[in-house]
mmCIF file of C-alpha atoms in Angstrom:
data_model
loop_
_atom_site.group_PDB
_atom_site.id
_atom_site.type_symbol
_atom_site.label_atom_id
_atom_site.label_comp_id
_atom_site.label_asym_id
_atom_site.label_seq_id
_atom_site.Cartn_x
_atom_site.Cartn_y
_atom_site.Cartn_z
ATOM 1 C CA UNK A 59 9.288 -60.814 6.371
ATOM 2 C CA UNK A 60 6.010 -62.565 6.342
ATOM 3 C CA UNK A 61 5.538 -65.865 4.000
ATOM 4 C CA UNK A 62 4.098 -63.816 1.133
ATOM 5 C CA UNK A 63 6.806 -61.718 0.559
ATOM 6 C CA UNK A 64 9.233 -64.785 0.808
ATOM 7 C CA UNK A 65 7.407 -66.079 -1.703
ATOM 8 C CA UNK A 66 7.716 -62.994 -4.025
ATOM 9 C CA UNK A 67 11.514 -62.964 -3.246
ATOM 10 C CA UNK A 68 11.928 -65.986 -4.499
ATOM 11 C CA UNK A 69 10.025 -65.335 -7.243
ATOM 12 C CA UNK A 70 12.758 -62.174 -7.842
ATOM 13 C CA UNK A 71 15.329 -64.662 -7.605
ATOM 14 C CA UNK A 72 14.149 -66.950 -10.009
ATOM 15 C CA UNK A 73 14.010 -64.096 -12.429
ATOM 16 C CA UNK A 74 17.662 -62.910 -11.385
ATOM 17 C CA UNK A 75 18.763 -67.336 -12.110
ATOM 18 C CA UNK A 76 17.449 -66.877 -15.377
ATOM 19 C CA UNK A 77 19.290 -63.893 -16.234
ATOM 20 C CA UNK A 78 16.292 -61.701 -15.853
ATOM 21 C CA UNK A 79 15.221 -58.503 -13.489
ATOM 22 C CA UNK A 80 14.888 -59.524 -10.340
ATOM 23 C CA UNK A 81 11.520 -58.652 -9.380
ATOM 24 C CA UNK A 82 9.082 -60.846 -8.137
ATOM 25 C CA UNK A 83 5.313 -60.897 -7.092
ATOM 26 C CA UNK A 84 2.241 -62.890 -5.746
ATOM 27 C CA UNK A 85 -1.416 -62.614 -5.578
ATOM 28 C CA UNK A 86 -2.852 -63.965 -2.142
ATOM 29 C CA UNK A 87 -7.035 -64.217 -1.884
ATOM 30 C CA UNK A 88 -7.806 -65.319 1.245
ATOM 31 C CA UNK A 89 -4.360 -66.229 2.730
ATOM 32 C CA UNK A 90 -3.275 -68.547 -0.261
ATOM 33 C CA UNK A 91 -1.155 -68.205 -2.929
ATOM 34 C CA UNK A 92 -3.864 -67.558 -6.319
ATOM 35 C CA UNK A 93 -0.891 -66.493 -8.506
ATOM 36 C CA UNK A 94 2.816 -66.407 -8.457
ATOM 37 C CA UNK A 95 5.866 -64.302 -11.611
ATOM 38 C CA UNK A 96 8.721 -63.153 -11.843
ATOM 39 C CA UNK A 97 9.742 -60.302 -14.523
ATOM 40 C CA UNK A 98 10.481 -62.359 -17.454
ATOM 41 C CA UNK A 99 10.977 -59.516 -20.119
ATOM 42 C CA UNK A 100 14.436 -60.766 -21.057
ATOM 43 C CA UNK A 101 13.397 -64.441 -21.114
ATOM 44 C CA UNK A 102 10.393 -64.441 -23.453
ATOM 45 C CA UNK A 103 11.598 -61.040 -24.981
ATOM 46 C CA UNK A 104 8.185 -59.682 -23.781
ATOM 47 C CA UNK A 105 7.258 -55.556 -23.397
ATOM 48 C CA UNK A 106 5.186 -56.075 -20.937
ATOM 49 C CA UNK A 107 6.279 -59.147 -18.659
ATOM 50 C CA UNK A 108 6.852 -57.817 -15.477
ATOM 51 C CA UNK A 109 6.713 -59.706 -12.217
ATOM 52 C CA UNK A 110 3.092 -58.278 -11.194
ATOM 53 C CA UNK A 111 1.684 -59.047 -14.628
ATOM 54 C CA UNK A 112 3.580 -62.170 -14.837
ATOM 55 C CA UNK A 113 1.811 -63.144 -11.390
ATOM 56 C CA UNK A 114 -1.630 -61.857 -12.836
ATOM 57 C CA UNK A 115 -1.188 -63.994 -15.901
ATOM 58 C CA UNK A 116 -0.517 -67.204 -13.695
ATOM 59 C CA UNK A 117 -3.339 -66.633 -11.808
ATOM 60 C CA UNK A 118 -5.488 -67.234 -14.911
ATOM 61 C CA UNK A 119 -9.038 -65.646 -15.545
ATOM 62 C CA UNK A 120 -10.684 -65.117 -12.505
ATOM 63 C CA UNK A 121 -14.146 -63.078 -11.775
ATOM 64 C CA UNK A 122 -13.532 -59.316 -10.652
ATOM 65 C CA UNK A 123 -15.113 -59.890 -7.351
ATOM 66 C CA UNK A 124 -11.964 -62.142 -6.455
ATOM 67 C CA UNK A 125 -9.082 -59.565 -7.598
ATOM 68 C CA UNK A 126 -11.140 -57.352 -4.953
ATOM 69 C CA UNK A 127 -10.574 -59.762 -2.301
ATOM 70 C CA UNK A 128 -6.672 -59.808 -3.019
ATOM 71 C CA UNK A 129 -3.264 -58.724 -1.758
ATOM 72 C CA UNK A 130 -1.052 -58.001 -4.512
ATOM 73 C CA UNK A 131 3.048 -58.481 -2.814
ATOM 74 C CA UNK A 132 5.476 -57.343 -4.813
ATOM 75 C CA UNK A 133 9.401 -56.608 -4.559
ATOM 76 C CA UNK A 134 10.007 -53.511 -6.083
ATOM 77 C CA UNK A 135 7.305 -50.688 -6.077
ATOM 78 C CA UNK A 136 5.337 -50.953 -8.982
ATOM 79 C CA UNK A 137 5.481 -49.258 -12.390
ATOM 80 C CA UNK A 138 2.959 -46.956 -14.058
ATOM 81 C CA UNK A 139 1.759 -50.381 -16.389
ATOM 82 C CA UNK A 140 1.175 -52.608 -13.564
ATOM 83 C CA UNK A 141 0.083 -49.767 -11.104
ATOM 84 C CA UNK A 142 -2.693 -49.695 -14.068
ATOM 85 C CA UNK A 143 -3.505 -53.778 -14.037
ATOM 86 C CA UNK A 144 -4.017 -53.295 -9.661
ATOM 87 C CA UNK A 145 -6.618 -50.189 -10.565
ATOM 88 C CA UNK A 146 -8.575 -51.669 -13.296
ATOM 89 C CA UNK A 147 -8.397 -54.985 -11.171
ATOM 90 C CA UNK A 148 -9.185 -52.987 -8.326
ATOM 91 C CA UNK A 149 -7.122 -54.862 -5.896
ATOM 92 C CA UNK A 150 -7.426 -53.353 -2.772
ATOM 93 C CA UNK A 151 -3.698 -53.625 -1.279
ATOM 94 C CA UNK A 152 -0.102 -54.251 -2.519
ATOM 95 C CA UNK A 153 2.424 -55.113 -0.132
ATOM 96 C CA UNK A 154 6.162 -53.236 -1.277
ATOM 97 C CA UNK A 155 9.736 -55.424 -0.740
ATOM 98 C CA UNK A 156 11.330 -52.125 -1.598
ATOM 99 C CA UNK A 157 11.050 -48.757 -3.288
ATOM 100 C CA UNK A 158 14.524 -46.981 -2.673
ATOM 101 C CA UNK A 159 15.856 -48.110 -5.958
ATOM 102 C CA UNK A 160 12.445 -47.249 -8.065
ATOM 103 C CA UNK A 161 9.688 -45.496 -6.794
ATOM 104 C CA UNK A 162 6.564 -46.218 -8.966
ATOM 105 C CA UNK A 163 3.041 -44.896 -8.697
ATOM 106 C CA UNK A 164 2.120 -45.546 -5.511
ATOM 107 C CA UNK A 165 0.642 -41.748 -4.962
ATOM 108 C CA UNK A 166 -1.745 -42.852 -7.894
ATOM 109 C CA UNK A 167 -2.693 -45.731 -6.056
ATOM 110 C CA UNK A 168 -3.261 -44.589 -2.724
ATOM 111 C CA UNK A 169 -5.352 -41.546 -4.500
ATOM 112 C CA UNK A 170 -7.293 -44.407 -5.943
ATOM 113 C CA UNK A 171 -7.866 -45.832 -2.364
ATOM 114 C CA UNK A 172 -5.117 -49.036 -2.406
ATOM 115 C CA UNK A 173 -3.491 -49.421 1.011
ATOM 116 C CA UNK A 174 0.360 -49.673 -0.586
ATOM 117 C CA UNK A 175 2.557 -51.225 2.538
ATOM 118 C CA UNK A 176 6.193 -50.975 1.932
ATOM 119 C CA UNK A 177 7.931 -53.157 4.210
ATOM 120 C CA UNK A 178 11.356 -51.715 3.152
ATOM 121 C CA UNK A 179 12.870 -55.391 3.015
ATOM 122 C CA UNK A 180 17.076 -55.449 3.214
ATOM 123 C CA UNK A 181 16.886 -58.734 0.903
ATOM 124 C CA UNK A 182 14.524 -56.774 -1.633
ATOM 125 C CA UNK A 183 16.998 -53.716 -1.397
ATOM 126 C CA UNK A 184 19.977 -56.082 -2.065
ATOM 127 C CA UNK A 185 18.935 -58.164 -4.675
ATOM 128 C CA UNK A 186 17.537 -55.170 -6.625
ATOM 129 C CA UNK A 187 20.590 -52.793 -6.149
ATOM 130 C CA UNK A 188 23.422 -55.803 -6.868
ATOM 131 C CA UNK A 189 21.273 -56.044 -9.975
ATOM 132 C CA UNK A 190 21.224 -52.546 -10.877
ATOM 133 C CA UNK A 191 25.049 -52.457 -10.643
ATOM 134 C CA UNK A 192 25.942 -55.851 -12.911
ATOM 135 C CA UNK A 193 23.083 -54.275 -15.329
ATOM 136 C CA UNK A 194 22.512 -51.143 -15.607
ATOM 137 C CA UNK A 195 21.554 -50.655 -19.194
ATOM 138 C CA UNK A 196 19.094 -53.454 -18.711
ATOM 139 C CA UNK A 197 17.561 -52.301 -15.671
ATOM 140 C CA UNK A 198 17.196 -48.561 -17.350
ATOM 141 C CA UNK A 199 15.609 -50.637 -19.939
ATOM 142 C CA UNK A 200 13.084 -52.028 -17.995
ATOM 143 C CA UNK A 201 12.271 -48.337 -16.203
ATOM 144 C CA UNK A 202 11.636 -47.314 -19.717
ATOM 145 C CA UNK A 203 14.672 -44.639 -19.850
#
């Protein structure tokens, strides 16, 4: 697992500390960290506040032509809403933890011409699933069933 997606794991645990969903992400331009989040729906009671718009929102305002130099790495394969923030963005390439226990839009991407790299991570795959089963109806929640 390469230092970016540590990064976004421990972004997902942060999230899971706080009594949150586990999911974390980072935005990397040029090899560095721009923007780190972690899904923080539960904490701020937020609709929106998932890990990849969390990490979008920490990155602050930034001019288009740097979201097109980014790597978006995220734990969990994302959803339809931020699969929407990476194409208007038009970030080039998200890096996957995981997509066994959710598989978002990454079709959609890759029709859109994202490179989407899952790396299949064990941690990603543990941390999600052990979630899953303490939480169910929160993590069904989240998926927007």
């Amino acid at each position: 697992m390469d230092e970016f997606m540590k990064a976004a794991l421990e972004e997902a645990r942060k999230g899971y500390a706080e009594g949150g969903i586990p999911i974390g992400s980072v935005l990397v331009h040029k090899g560095k960290i721009i923007g780190r989040g972690h899904n923080r729906r539960v904490q701020k009671g937020s609709p929106i506040l998932h890990g990849e718009m969390d990490a979008l929102e920490n990155a602050g305002r930034l001019p288009a032509s740097v979201y097109r130099e980014c790597v978006l790495y995220t734990t969990l394969s994302p959803c339809p809403m931020c699969t929407g923030a990476i194409l208007l963005y038009e970030i080039p390439r998200v890096v996957i933890g995981e997509n066994r226990t959710f598989m978002g839009e990454e079709e959609l991407l890759r029709s859109k011409g994202v490179e989407v790299v899952a790396v299949n991570s064990a941690e990603c795959y543990e941390l999600m699933g052990q979630f899953i089963r303490e939480q169910p109806g929160l993590w069904n929640e989240d998926i927007g069933v």
